[in-house]
Coordinates of C-alpha atoms in Angstrom, one line a residue:
M1 CA 55.9 153.7 -231.6
T2 CA 54.9 155.5 -233.4
M3 CA 54.9 152.6 -236.2
D4 CA 53.1 150.3 -234.3
C5 CA 50.2 152.4 -234.1
V6 CA 50.1 153.4 -237.6
N7 CA 50.1 149.2 -238.5
S8 CA 46.9 149.3 -235.2
M9 CA 44.9 152.2 -236.6
E10 CA 45.4 150.6 -240.4
L11 CA 44.3 147.1 -239.0
L12 CA 41.4 148.9 -237.7
A13 CA 40.5 150.3 -240.3
V14 CA 40.4 147.6 -242.6
D15 CA 38.0 145.4 -240.4
S16 CA 35.5 146.1 -238.3
P17 CA 35.1 144.8 -233.8
Y18 CA 32.5 142.3 -234.7
E19 CA 34.3 141.0 -237.5
L20 CA 37.7 140.4 -235.1
L21 CA 34.5 139.2 -232.6
F22 CA 33.6 137.2 -235.1
K23 CA 37.1 135.6 -235.9
A24 CA 37.3 135.7 -232.2
V25 CA 35.1 133.6 -232.1
L26 CA 36.1 131.1 -234.3
L27 CA 39.0 130.2 -232.2
I28 CA 37.6 129.0 -229.3
P29 CA 37.2 125.2 -230.4
I30 CA 33.9 123.1 -230.8
S31 CA 34.4 120.9 -227.5
H32 CA 35.0 124.4 -225.1
Y33 CA 31.8 125.2 -227.2
L34 CA 30.1 121.3 -226.1
L35 CA 31.2 121.7 -222.5
G36 CA 29.3 125.0 -221.8
L37 CA 26.0 124.4 -223.4
F38 CA 26.7 120.8 -221.5
F39 CA 27.1 122.6 -217.9
V40 CA 24.5 125.2 -219.2
L41 CA 21.6 122.1 -219.7
L42 CA 23.1 121.1 -216.1
V43 CA 22.0 123.9 -214.6
F44 CA 19.0 123.9 -216.5
L45 CA 17.7 120.1 -215.3
Y46 CA 19.1 121.2 -212.2
N47 CA 16.2 123.7 -211.6
F48 CA 13.9 122.3 -213.7
L49 CA 14.0 119.1 -211.5
E50 CA 13.9 121.2 -208.7
M51 CA 17.1 118.6 -207.1
H52 CA 19.3 119.0 -204.1
V53 CA 22.0 117.0 -203.9
L54 CA 24.4 120.7 -203.7
G55 CA 22.0 121.0 -200.3
D56 CA 22.3 117.3 -198.8
L57 CA 26.0 117.7 -200.1
L58 CA 26.7 121.6 -198.0
S59 CA 24.4 120.0 -194.8
G60 CA 26.8 116.8 -194.8
F61 CA 24.8 114.4 -196.0
K62 CA 22.4 115.1 -192.4
G63 CA 19.4 116.1 -193.7
Q64 CA 16.5 118.8 -193.1
P65 CA 14.4 118.6 -189.6
V66 CA 10.8 117.6 -189.7
T67 CA 8.6 120.8 -188.5
L68 CA 6.6 120.0 -186.6
T69 CA 2.7 122.0 -185.9
Y70 CA 0.6 121.2 -183.2
N71 CA -1.5 123.3 -180.2
S72 CA 0.6 124.0 -176.9
S73 CA -1.5 122.0 -174.8
S74 CA -2.2 119.0 -177.8
Q75 CA -2.4 115.3 -175.2
V76 CA -1.0 113.6 -179.2
Y77 CA 2.2 115.8 -179.6
H78 CA 2.4 115.5 -175.0
D79 CA 1.1 111.9 -175.3
V80 CA 2.0 110.6 -178.8
V81 CA 4.2 112.7 -180.8
S82 CA 6.8 113.9 -177.6
K83 CA 8.0 109.7 -177.5
C84 CA 8.4 109.4 -181.5
K85 CA 12.0 109.8 -182.9
I86 CA 11.5 110.0 -186.6
L87 CA 9.1 112.9 -185.8
H88 CA 11.6 114.6 -184.0
G89 CA 15.3 114.0 -185.9
R90 CA 15.9 114.5 -190.0
Y91 CA 14.8 113.6 -193.2
L92 CA 17.1 112.9 -195.5
S93 CA 16.5 111.4 -199.2
T94 CA 17.9 109.0 -201.2
P95 CA 21.1 110.4 -202.1
W96 CA 20.5 109.6 -206.6
L97 CA 16.8 110.5 -205.9
C98 CA 17.6 113.9 -205.3
S99 CA 15.0 115.4 -206.3
P100 CA 10.5 115.1 -205.7
H101 CA 10.0 114.0 -209.5
L102 CA 13.0 111.5 -209.3
Q103 CA 11.2 110.4 -206.1
T104 CA 7.6 110.1 -207.6
G105 CA 8.8 108.4 -210.4
F106 CA 10.7 105.8 -208.6
L107 CA 7.7 106.0 -206.5
H108 CA 5.9 105.0 -209.3
F109 CA 7.7 102.4 -212.0
F110 CA 9.3 101.1 -209.1
G111 CA 8.5 101.2 -205.5
R112 CA 10.3 98.2 -204.1
P113 CA 7.3 97.4 -203.1
P114 CA 7.4 93.8 -200.2
F115 CA 6.1 90.6 -201.4
V116 CA 2.5 91.2 -200.1
N117 CA 0.2 88.1 -200.5
Y118 CA -4.1 89.5 -199.8
K119 CA -7.1 87.5 -198.9
R120 CA -10.4 89.1 -200.5
Q121 CA -13.7 90.3 -199.3
L122 CA -16.6 92.3 -201.4
Y123 CA -17.7 94.6 -199.7
I124 CA -21.5 94.9 -201.3
T125 CA -22.8 98.4 -199.9
S126 CA -26.9 99.2 -200.0
D127 CA -26.8 101.2 -203.4
G128 CA -25.8 97.4 -205.1
G129 CA -21.8 98.9 -205.8
T130 CA -19.0 96.6 -204.4
I131 CA -16.0 97.7 -203.1
A132 CA -13.2 94.9 -202.1
L133 CA -11.0 94.6 -199.2
D134 CA -7.7 93.1 -199.2
W135 CA -6.2 91.8 -196.3
L136 CA -3.0 91.3 -194.8
M137 CA -3.2 89.2 -191.2
N138 CA 0.0 90.2 -188.6
V139 CA 0.4 86.0 -188.7
D140 CA 0.9 85.7 -192.6
V141 CA 3.8 87.9 -192.0
K142 CA 5.2 87.0 -188.6
I143 CA 5.1 82.9 -189.6
P144 CA 4.3 83.7 -193.4
G145 CA 3.0 79.8 -195.1
T146 CA 1.6 78.6 -191.7
Q147 CA -1.5 77.2 -191.3
L148 CA -3.1 78.0 -188.1
N149 CA -6.3 77.6 -187.7
D150 CA -8.7 80.3 -186.3
A151 CA -7.7 80.7 -182.6
A152 CA -4.7 80.9 -183.5
Q153 CA -5.1 83.6 -185.8
N154 CA -7.5 86.4 -184.1
N155 CA -8.6 86.9 -181.4
G156 CA -11.1 89.2 -182.1
K157 CA -8.9 91.5 -180.2
D158 CA -6.4 92.5 -182.2
P159 CA -6.1 96.3 -183.5
I160 CA -6.7 96.7 -187.5
M161 CA -5.6 99.5 -189.1
I162 CA -7.9 100.5 -192.8
V163 CA -6.1 102.1 -194.9
V164 CA -7.9 104.4 -197.8
P165 CA -5.7 104.8 -201.4
G166 CA -5.2 107.3 -203.3
L167 CA -6.6 108.6 -207.3
T168 CA -6.7 105.3 -209.2
S169 CA -5.0 103.3 -206.6
D170 CA -5.2 100.3 -205.0
S171 CA -4.4 97.6 -202.9
D172 CA -1.9 96.6 -205.8
S173 CA 0.2 99.9 -205.9
S174 CA 3.7 100.2 -205.0
Y175 CA 3.1 102.3 -201.4
V176 CA 0.3 100.7 -199.8
K177 CA 2.5 97.7 -199.4
H178 CA 5.1 99.5 -198.3
L179 CA 2.9 100.8 -195.4
V180 CA 0.6 97.6 -195.5
F181 CA 3.2 95.3 -194.3
K182 CA 5.2 97.0 -192.5
M183 CA 1.8 97.6 -190.2
A184 CA 1.1 93.6 -190.5
K185 CA 5.0 93.5 -189.3
S186 CA 4.7 95.6 -186.3
G187 CA 0.8 93.5 -185.3
W188 CA -1.2 94.8 -187.2
N189 CA -4.2 93.3 -188.8
V190 CA -4.4 96.0 -192.4
V191 CA -7.1 95.6 -194.5
V192 CA -7.0 98.3 -197.4
S193 CA -11.0 99.5 -198.9
N194 CA -10.3 100.3 -201.9
H195 CA -11.8 102.5 -204.6
R196 CA -15.4 101.5 -206.6
G197 CA -14.0 100.0 -210.4
L198 CA -10.5 99.6 -208.6
G199 CA -8.5 96.3 -207.5
G200 CA -10.4 94.2 -210.5
V201 CA -13.5 94.6 -209.8
S202 CA -16.3 95.6 -211.7
I203 CA -18.5 99.2 -211.0
T204 CA -22.0 97.4 -210.0
S205 CA -24.3 100.5 -209.0
D206 CA -24.6 104.0 -210.4
C207 CA -22.5 105.3 -207.5
F208 CA -18.3 106.2 -207.7
Y209 CA -15.9 107.6 -205.9
N210 CA -14.5 111.7 -206.2
A211 CA -11.6 113.3 -204.0
G212 CA -15.3 113.8 -201.3
W213 CA -16.8 110.8 -201.3
T214 CA -17.2 109.5 -198.0
E215 CA -20.1 107.3 -197.5
D216 CA -17.7 104.3 -198.0
V217 CA -15.4 104.7 -195.8
R218 CA -18.3 105.4 -192.8
K219 CA -20.1 102.0 -194.3
V220 CA -17.1 99.8 -194.3
I221 CA -15.3 101.0 -190.7
D222 CA -18.9 101.0 -189.0
H223 CA -19.0 97.6 -190.5
L224 CA -15.7 95.8 -188.9
H225 CA -16.2 98.4 -185.7
C226 CA -19.2 96.5 -185.0
Q227 CA -18.0 93.3 -186.9
Y228 CA -15.0 93.4 -183.7
P229 CA -15.8 96.1 -181.2
E230 CA -13.2 94.8 -179.0
A231 CA -11.0 95.3 -181.5
P232 CA -9.1 99.4 -181.6
L233 CA -9.2 100.5 -185.0
C234 CA -6.9 103.4 -186.7
A235 CA -7.0 104.5 -190.4
V236 CA -4.5 105.8 -192.6
G237 CA -5.5 107.8 -195.4
T238 CA -2.8 109.2 -198.5
S239 CA -3.1 111.1 -202.0
I240 CA -7.0 111.7 -201.9
G241 CA -7.1 109.2 -200.2
A242 CA -6.3 111.3 -197.4
N243 CA -8.2 113.9 -198.6
I244 CA -11.3 111.4 -198.1
L245 CA -10.4 110.4 -194.2
V246 CA -9.7 113.5 -192.9
K247 CA -13.3 114.9 -194.5
Y248 CA -14.6 112.3 -192.6
L249 CA -13.7 112.3 -189.4
G250 CA -14.7 116.3 -189.6
E251 CA -17.9 115.0 -190.6
D252 CA -18.3 112.5 -188.2
G253 CA -16.3 114.3 -185.2
S254 CA -16.7 112.3 -181.6
N255 CA -18.9 109.8 -183.5
V256 CA -15.6 108.4 -185.7
P257 CA -15.0 104.7 -184.6
L258 CA -11.5 105.4 -185.1
I259 CA -8.6 106.2 -182.1
G260 CA -6.2 107.4 -184.7
A261 CA -5.7 108.2 -187.9
A262 CA -2.6 109.4 -190.2
A263 CA -3.2 111.8 -193.1
I264 CA -0.6 111.2 -195.6
C265 CA 0.7 114.0 -198.2
S266 CA -3.1 114.9 -198.5
P267 CA -4.2 117.7 -200.9
W268 CA -6.4 119.7 -198.5
D269 CA -7.6 122.1 -200.8
L270 CA -8.9 121.1 -204.0
S271 CA -9.2 124.1 -205.8
I272 CA -5.4 125.8 -204.9
C273 CA -4.2 122.6 -206.4
D274 CA -5.9 122.2 -209.3
R275 CA -4.7 125.8 -210.0
F276 CA -0.6 124.7 -209.2
I277 CA -1.1 122.1 -210.8
N278 CA -1.5 124.0 -214.3
R279 CA 0.8 126.5 -214.0
R280 CA 3.8 125.2 -214.3
L281 CA 5.8 123.1 -217.4
V282 CA 6.4 120.0 -215.1
Q283 CA 3.9 120.3 -213.4
K284 CA 1.1 119.7 -216.1
F285 CA 3.1 117.4 -216.9
Y286 CA 1.7 115.4 -213.4
D287 CA -1.3 116.9 -214.5
K288 CA -1.6 115.0 -217.9
A289 CA -0.1 111.2 -216.5
L290 CA -2.7 111.9 -213.8
T291 CA -5.8 111.9 -216.6
F292 CA -4.5 109.7 -218.3
G293 CA -5.0 106.9 -215.3
L294 CA -8.1 108.8 -215.0
K295 CA -8.9 108.4 -218.8
G296 CA -8.3 104.8 -218.7
Y297 CA -10.4 104.2 -215.7
A298 CA -13.0 105.6 -217.8
D299 CA -12.3 102.4 -220.2
L300 CA -12.7 100.3 -217.5
H301 CA -16.2 100.9 -216.9
H302 CA -17.4 102.0 -220.2
D303 CA -20.8 100.5 -220.1
V304 CA -22.1 102.8 -217.1
L305 CA -19.5 105.7 -217.0
S306 CA -20.6 106.5 -220.9
R307 CA -24.9 106.3 -219.4
L308 CA -24.2 108.8 -216.6
A309 CA -21.7 110.8 -217.8
D310 CA -20.1 113.6 -220.8
W311 CA -18.2 110.3 -222.7
E312 CA -17.5 112.1 -226.0
G313 CA -16.4 114.7 -222.8
I314 CA -13.9 112.4 -221.5
K315 CA -13.0 111.2 -224.8
K316 CA -11.2 114.9 -225.0
S317 CA -10.1 115.4 -221.4
R318 CA -6.8 116.7 -221.2
S319 CA -6.3 117.5 -217.5
V320 CA -8.2 115.9 -214.3
R321 CA -9.9 119.3 -214.7
D322 CA -11.8 118.3 -217.9
F323 CA -12.2 114.6 -216.5
D324 CA -13.3 116.5 -213.7
N325 CA -15.6 118.7 -215.3
Y326 CA -17.4 116.1 -218.3
A327 CA -17.6 112.7 -215.6
T328 CA -17.0 113.7 -211.9
R329 CA -19.9 116.3 -211.8
I330 CA -21.9 115.2 -213.0
V331 CA -21.9 111.5 -211.8
G332 CA -21.6 113.3 -208.6
K333 CA -24.0 115.6 -209.4
Y334 CA -22.3 118.7 -208.6
E335 CA -23.4 122.1 -210.4
T336 CA -19.5 123.3 -211.0
V337 CA -16.0 122.0 -210.5
D338 CA -15.5 124.9 -208.7
T339 CA -17.8 123.9 -206.3
Y340 CA -17.7 120.0 -206.2
Y341 CA -13.8 121.3 -205.6
R342 CA -14.9 123.8 -202.8
R343 CA -17.9 121.2 -201.2
C344 CA -14.8 118.5 -200.7
S345 CA -11.6 120.0 -199.4
S346 CA -11.5 118.2 -196.5
S347 CA -9.5 121.9 -194.8
S348 CA -12.9 123.2 -194.1
F349 CA -13.4 120.4 -191.4
I350 CA -10.1 120.1 -190.6
G351 CA -11.7 122.0 -186.7
N352 CA -14.3 119.2 -185.9
V353 CA -12.3 116.3 -185.4
M354 CA -12.1 114.2 -183.0
V355 CA -9.4 111.6 -183.2
P356 CA -5.8 111.6 -182.8
L357 CA -4.5 112.6 -185.8
L358 CA -1.4 112.6 -187.4
C359 CA -0.7 115.4 -190.9
I360 CA 2.5 114.7 -192.5
S361 CA 3.8 116.5 -196.1
T362 CA 6.1 118.1 -198.2
I363 CA 7.5 121.1 -199.6
D364 CA 8.4 120.2 -201.9
D365 CA 5.2 117.7 -203.3
P366 CA 4.9 118.4 -206.8
V367 CA 1.4 116.8 -207.6
C368 CA -0.3 118.5 -204.4
T369 CA 1.4 122.1 -203.0
S370 CA 2.4 122.8 -199.6
E371 CA 0.3 126.1 -200.5
A372 CA -2.8 124.3 -199.5
I373 CA -0.8 123.6 -195.9
P374 CA -4.0 124.4 -193.3
W375 CA -0.9 125.4 -190.7
D376 CA -3.3 128.3 -188.8
E377 CA -6.2 124.9 -188.9
C378 CA -4.0 122.5 -187.5
R379 CA -2.6 124.5 -185.6
L380 CA -5.5 125.7 -183.3
N381 CA -6.9 122.0 -183.4
K382 CA -6.0 119.7 -180.2
N383 CA -6.7 116.6 -181.4
I384 CA -3.7 117.3 -184.7
V385 CA 0.1 116.8 -185.7
L386 CA 1.3 118.5 -188.9
A387 CA 4.4 116.8 -189.3
I388 CA 6.3 118.7 -192.5
T389 CA 9.3 117.3 -194.5
Q390 CA 11.8 119.9 -197.0
H391 CA 11.9 116.9 -199.1
G392 CA 9.4 113.4 -200.2
G393 CA 7.9 114.8 -203.3
H394 CA 4.2 112.7 -203.9
L395 CA 3.6 109.9 -201.2
G396 CA 8.3 109.0 -202.2
F397 CA 10.3 109.2 -199.3
F398 CA 12.5 107.4 -200.2
E399 CA 15.7 107.3 -197.8
G400 CA 19.2 104.7 -197.7
I401 CA 21.6 104.4 -200.1
T402 CA 19.5 101.5 -201.7
A403 CA 15.9 103.3 -201.6
K404 CA 14.5 99.6 -200.3
S405 CA 12.9 102.3 -196.8
V406 CA 9.9 104.6 -196.7
W407 CA 10.1 107.3 -195.0
W408 CA 6.5 108.2 -193.7
V409 CA 5.6 104.3 -193.3
R410 CA 8.1 104.6 -190.8
A411 CA 7.0 107.5 -189.0
V412 CA 3.1 106.0 -189.5
D413 CA 4.1 102.8 -187.6
E414 CA 5.7 105.3 -184.4
F415 CA 3.3 106.6 -184.4
F416 CA 0.9 104.3 -184.0
G417 CA 3.4 102.6 -182.0
A418 CA 3.3 105.0 -179.8
L419 CA -0.4 106.3 -179.4
Q420 CA -1.4 102.5 -177.9
S421 CA 1.0 103.1 -175.6
S422 CA -0.5 106.5 -174.4
P423 CA -4.2 106.7 -172.1
L424 CA -5.5 107.8 -175.5
Y425 CA -5.0 105.0 -176.6
H426 CA -7.2 102.5 -173.8
R427 CA -9.4 105.9 -173.2
K428 CA -13.0 104.3 -173.7
K429 CA -15.2 106.3 -175.5
E430 CA -19.4 106.1 -176.3
I431 CA -19.9 105.7 -179.7
S432 CA -23.3 105.4 -180.8
V433 CA -23.0 103.1 -185.0
P434 CA -26.4 102.4 -186.1
S435 CA -27.1 99.3 -186.4
I436 CA -26.7 98.4 -190.0
D437 CA -29.1 96.3 -191.9
P438 CA -29.2 92.8 -194.2
P439 CA -29.0 95.3 -197.7
E440 CA -26.9 97.4 -196.3
S441 CA -23.6 95.3 -194.8
L442 CA -23.4 92.6 -196.7
I443 CA -19.8 90.7 -197.4
D444 CA -19.4 87.6 -200.4
Q445 CA -18.8 85.0 -199.6
A446 CA -19.8 82.7 -203.2
P447 CA -17.5 81.8 -205.4
Y448 CA -19.6 82.4 -208.2
L449 CA -17.8 85.5 -209.7
N450 CA -17.5 86.5 -212.7
V451 CA -13.9 86.5 -214.1
E452 CA -14.3 88.9 -217.4
E453 CA -12.2 89.0 -221.0
D454 CA -11.1 92.0 -219.8
G455 CA -9.9 91.5 -216.0
M456 CA -13.2 92.4 -213.8
V457 CA -14.4 90.7 -211.0
T458 CA -17.7 91.1 -211.1
A459 CA -20.2 90.3 -208.3
V460 CA -23.2 89.2 -209.6
R461 CA -27.0 87.2 -208.4
S462 CA -30.6 87.8 -209.5
E463 CA -32.6 87.7 -206.3
P464 CA -33.3 89.6 -204.3
I465 CA -30.4 90.7 -201.6
A466 CA -32.5 90.3 -198.5
D467 CA -34.3 87.4 -200.1
V468 CA -30.4 85.5 -200.0
G469 CA -28.7 82.9 -197.6
V470 CA -26.1 82.3 -195.9
Q471 CA -24.5 78.6 -197.0
H472 CA -21.6 78.1 -197.3
K473 CA -20.7 75.4 -200.4
E474 CA -17.6 72.4 -200.2
D475 CA -16.8 74.7 -203.8
I476 CA -15.7 78.3 -201.0
N477 CA -13.4 75.8 -198.6
Q478 CA -11.7 74.6 -201.6
N479 CA -10.8 77.7 -203.3
K480 CA -9.3 79.5 -200.4
S481 CA -6.1 78.1 -200.4
E482 CA -5.5 79.3 -204.4
D483 CA -3.7 82.3 -204.8
V484 CA -5.4 83.0 -208.2
I485 CA -9.2 83.8 -208.8
P486 CA -9.5 80.6 -211.8
H487 CA -11.0 82.0 -214.8
A488 CA -14.7 82.0 -215.8
E489 CA -14.8 79.2 -218.4
E490 CA -15.2 80.4 -222.1
I491 CA -19.2 81.0 -222.0
D492 CA -21.6 82.9 -223.8
H493 CA -22.8 86.3 -221.9
S494 CA -25.8 85.7 -222.0
T495 CA -26.6 83.2 -219.9
R496 CA -24.3 83.1 -217.6
D497 CA -26.0 86.3 -215.8
K498 CA -29.2 83.0 -215.2
E499 CA -26.0 80.0 -214.9
N500 CA -23.9 81.5 -212.6
A501 CA -26.3 83.4 -210.8
K502 CA -27.0 83.2 -207.3
I503 CA -24.4 84.7 -205.0
E504 CA -24.1 83.8 -201.5
L505 CA -23.9 86.8 -198.7
I506 CA -23.8 87.2 -195.3
G507 CA -25.6 89.7 -192.8
S508 CA -25.3 91.7 -190.3
S509 CA -26.8 89.7 -187.9
D510 CA -25.0 86.8 -188.8
I511 CA -20.9 88.6 -188.5
T512 CA -20.3 88.7 -185.1
G513 CA -17.9 86.0 -185.1
T514 CA -13.7 86.6 -185.5
L515 CA -11.7 88.1 -187.9
E516 CA -10.5 84.2 -189.5
Q517 CA -14.4 82.5 -188.5
D518 CA -16.0 85.0 -191.2
A519 CA -12.9 84.6 -193.2
S520 CA -13.2 81.1 -193.6
G521 CA -16.3 81.2 -195.6
I522 CA -15.6 84.8 -196.9
T523 CA -12.5 85.2 -197.8
V524 CA -10.6 84.7 -202.0
P525 CA -7.9 84.8 -202.5
V526 CA -6.7 87.0 -205.5
K527 CA -4.3 88.1 -207.2
K528 CA -4.7 91.4 -209.3
C529 CA -6.0 91.6 -212.5
L530 CA -5.1 95.3 -213.1
N531 CA -3.1 96.0 -216.6
Q532 CA 0.4 96.0 -214.3
I533 CA 2.5 96.9 -218.4
S534 CA 1.6 100.7 -218.2
R535 CA 3.5 100.5 -215.2
H536 CA 7.0 99.0 -216.1
N537 CA 6.9 101.0 -220.0
T538 CA 10.1 102.3 -222.2
K539 CA 9.3 105.8 -219.7
S540 CA 11.4 103.6 -216.9
L541 CA 13.9 103.1 -219.2
W542 CA 14.5 107.4 -219.3
L543 CA 13.9 107.0 -215.7
L544 CA 17.0 104.7 -215.3
A545 CA 19.3 106.6 -217.8
Y546 CA 19.5 109.7 -215.8
I547 CA 19.7 108.8 -212.4
A548 CA 22.6 106.3 -214.0
I549 CA 24.2 110.1 -214.7
I550 CA 23.2 112.3 -212.4
T551 CA 24.4 108.9 -210.6
T552 CA 28.1 109.1 -211.9
W553 CA 29.0 112.2 -212.8
P554 CA 30.7 113.1 -209.5
I555 CA 32.9 110.9 -210.7
A556 CA 32.4 110.8 -214.9
G557 CA 32.4 114.2 -215.2
S558 CA 35.8 114.7 -212.8
A559 CA 38.1 112.1 -214.9
L560 CA 36.4 114.6 -217.7
L561 CA 38.0 117.6 -217.1
V562 CA 40.8 116.1 -215.8
F563 CA 41.1 114.2 -220.2
L564 CA 40.0 118.2 -221.5
K565 CA 42.3 120.0 -219.4
K566 CA 45.6 118.0 -220.2
K567 CA 44.0 117.5 -223.6
F568 CA 44.1 121.5 -224.1
Q569 CA 46.6 122.6 -221.7
N570 CA 48.5 120.4 -224.8
F571 CA 46.7 121.9 -227.3
F572 CA 48.1 126.1 -226.0
L573 CA 51.6 125.2 -225.0
G574 CA 52.3 124.0 -229.6
P575 CA 51.5 127.0 -230.7
S576 CA 54.2 128.9 -228.2
L577 CA 56.2 126.4 -228.5
R578 CA 57.2 126.6 -231.9
R579 CA 57.4 130.6 -231.1

């Protein structure tokens, strides 16, 4: 015993504790370090991407309940929402999209949208701007490819759904197609009101849209109400489109000619969202992505925007706030960016909403933070029901193992279905809608559209709008059956405006017929001319690879652990047997 103590003391005298610890560390195999590093990286990604697969697993993949906020005396809840099973159920996201960032990224790069064949109208505003209205009729979904007469397609009483897309989104966006197809299949005639300069249409005036620009939505809704006075009108806004829609509902109050509305993933308070999107590293990624989209939008309309805004500032913008400072604020004539955010936030207009409104948001929205949700304001308004889910991302909400279904689309469809069978839907309203003078409500029904080299579609004219006739030409009927707007012949741009300077417009005094009677002269089948390559770039491969790793890890990880266990077991047993 004494000799052992002496030997131990001699050993400690030779080697320090740190040297012994270092030697012990060197004895650990490198594969163990790699395995530990892998688990550390996995934990980091799990938290960084805000994944919730473990929570779903512990709950038995039952999903999280939907939280409803409403006034206790709300007729909208008692007559409509109380009958909606989806809103009273649970939402379970697709297992391999168990993160708000995966949901949002999958929607942007893939989305799995249904096939939609729009018919286009070009709405000319009073300031000369052009708005693309893309229609999907319910008969086109129920009986695709069938030629029906005007009376069979629409009797002027079918309900109409107006869709207001999000920032830099148009009718070709995946989530818009999901919504449009679902509502058309349920019997609605759906029209997507694209923002100015989007949907393949050029900017034809000095006016641009922004997060609080409600004039375009107001004019389009008033036009449709005057054109189809017996058709019930409803509207759905998404993201920035939801902010615009709610602000419009609050501004006009009881004068809104809508039966109901829905706001999906609204930012609510732009100032709060601005601070949120610059808070964390992952949010800054979204800020960069949105800025990239806004700068691409600016490049499409360089000729107009460079004249109205600070083009050098736009080019060097590194955030949405920078772009709003150099472009949106200047064009919209706001003193500062914060002034623009305060005046355009829809949360200040919620108290004056007078139509049934369903608001859907999610706690883990990586773009429009839940911190901006106006819980108390929605609870005080008897016309609003707020539905909150724990997961879903920004407009994602994919569900099912194949991610072919979008939860909020099903919820909106059920909400409006319940609204149609409620007393609120048939309630008569005394709405004074201002008459639309011909210069303020004009629809392009001519085939004379300039399709420029960059794919932008421009409505051109050389004579005053008020003097334009309402004649139908044979070329219009020929273009109706085409699926693609024909490219303009190669002619000199300086003379093309003179040669093709006629555009036939129809005024409000002539638009009292049915939907398809107007469509016979003014609709033009359209194929999107926007650049879609950016939506399917190399980033998609990285996203697919990550999804594949997350999906196969439970099986591959278990096999790897069994293999390493056997290998290391033999490694440790070998020296002990030799002893």
